[in-house]
Short mmCIF file of C-alpha atoms in Angstrom, two decimals:
data_model
loop_
_atom_site.label_atom_id
_atom_site.label_comp_id
_atom_site.label_asym_id
_atom_site.label_seq_id
_atom_site.Cartn_x
_atom_site.Cartn_y
_atom_site.Cartn_z
CA MET A 1 0.00 0.00 0.00
CA ILE A 2 1.11 3.58 -0.56
CA VAL A 3 0.84 5.97 2.38
CA LYS A 4 1.90 9.46 3.38
CA PRO A 5 2.01 11.17 6.78
CA ALA A 6 -1.23 12.85 7.84
CA ASP A 7 -1.13 16.65 7.97
CA GLY A 8 1.06 17.83 10.82
CA ARG A 9 2.50 14.37 11.47
CA ALA A 10 6.00 12.95 11.12
CA VAL A 11 6.11 9.16 10.97
CA ARG A 12 9.28 7.08 11.10
CA TRP A 13 9.94 3.71 9.51
CA PRO A 14 10.30 1.03 12.17
CA GLY A 15 13.85 -0.29 12.41
CA SER A 16 15.65 2.41 10.43
CA MET A 17 13.84 5.37 12.07
CA ARG A 18 13.92 7.18 8.71
CA LEU A 19 11.06 9.65 8.21
CA LEU A 20 8.29 8.64 5.84
CA LYS A 21 8.41 10.88 2.76
CA SER A 22 5.69 13.53 2.74
CA ALA A 23 4.87 12.72 -0.91
CA GLY A 24 4.15 9.12 0.06
CA GLU A 25 5.88 5.76 -0.11
CA ARG A 26 4.99 2.13 -0.67
CA VAL A 27 5.01 0.29 2.66
CA PRO A 28 4.29 -3.32 3.60
CA GLU A 29 0.88 -4.10 5.09
CA THR A 30 2.26 -4.92 8.53
CA SER A 31 0.62 -4.34 11.90
CA PHE A 32 2.77 -1.22 12.38
CA TRP A 33 1.49 0.53 9.26
CA LEU A 34 -2.09 -0.72 9.66
CA LEU A 35 -2.20 0.65 13.22
CA ALA A 36 -0.71 3.96 12.10
CA LEU A 37 -3.45 4.14 9.46
CA LYS A 38 -6.16 3.27 12.01
CA HIS A 39 -4.87 5.92 14.44
CA GLY A 40 -4.79 8.61 11.76
CA ASP A 41 -1.01 9.04 11.72
CA ILE A 42 -0.85 8.21 8.00
CA GLU A 43 -3.21 8.43 5.04
CA GLU A 44 -3.48 5.91 2.24
CA VAL A 45 -2.69 7.29 -1.20
CA LYS A 46 -4.54 5.74 -4.11
CA GLU A 47 -2.22 4.43 -6.80
CA GLN A 48 -2.20 6.47 -9.95
CA ALA A 49 -1.50 5.02 -13.34
CA SER A 50 1.75 6.28 -14.74
CA PRO A 51 0.96 9.38 -16.74
CA ALA A 52 1.00 8.75 -20.45
CA ALA A 53 2.47 11.25 -22.83
CA PRO A 54 -0.13 13.91 -23.55
CA GLU A 55 -1.83 13.47 -26.86
CA VAL A 56 -1.67 16.51 -29.07
CA ALA A 57 -4.07 16.71 -31.98
CA ALA A 58 -2.65 18.41 -35.04
CA SER A 59 -4.63 21.46 -36.03
CA PRO A 60 -5.26 22.16 -39.72
CA GLU A 61 -3.01 25.23 -39.54
CA THR A 62 0.00 23.30 -38.26
CA SER A 63 -0.38 19.99 -40.06
CA GLU A 64 1.42 19.37 -43.31
CA PRO A 65 -0.71 19.18 -46.46
CA GLU A 66 -1.29 15.66 -47.68
CA LYS A 67 0.90 14.65 -50.58
CA GLU A 68 -0.71 13.09 -53.60
CA PRO A 69 0.62 9.65 -54.50
CA ALA A 70 3.08 9.60 -57.40
CA ALA A 71 1.58 8.29 -60.63
#
């Protein structure tokens, strides 16, 4: 699951004592993280699909004129 600290909270990883990144991190679904979620210390972040390259439609003004096939 992906979680981030709740507003105004600083949460440390068990064992390493490193702070959980404010943007969110993937964590294992252990009792530590599930209890932190239940107590409101962290919030679950919904996974987002990786953003695809934006599609840009060619406008008639910028597109090249179609070439006629050679006879």
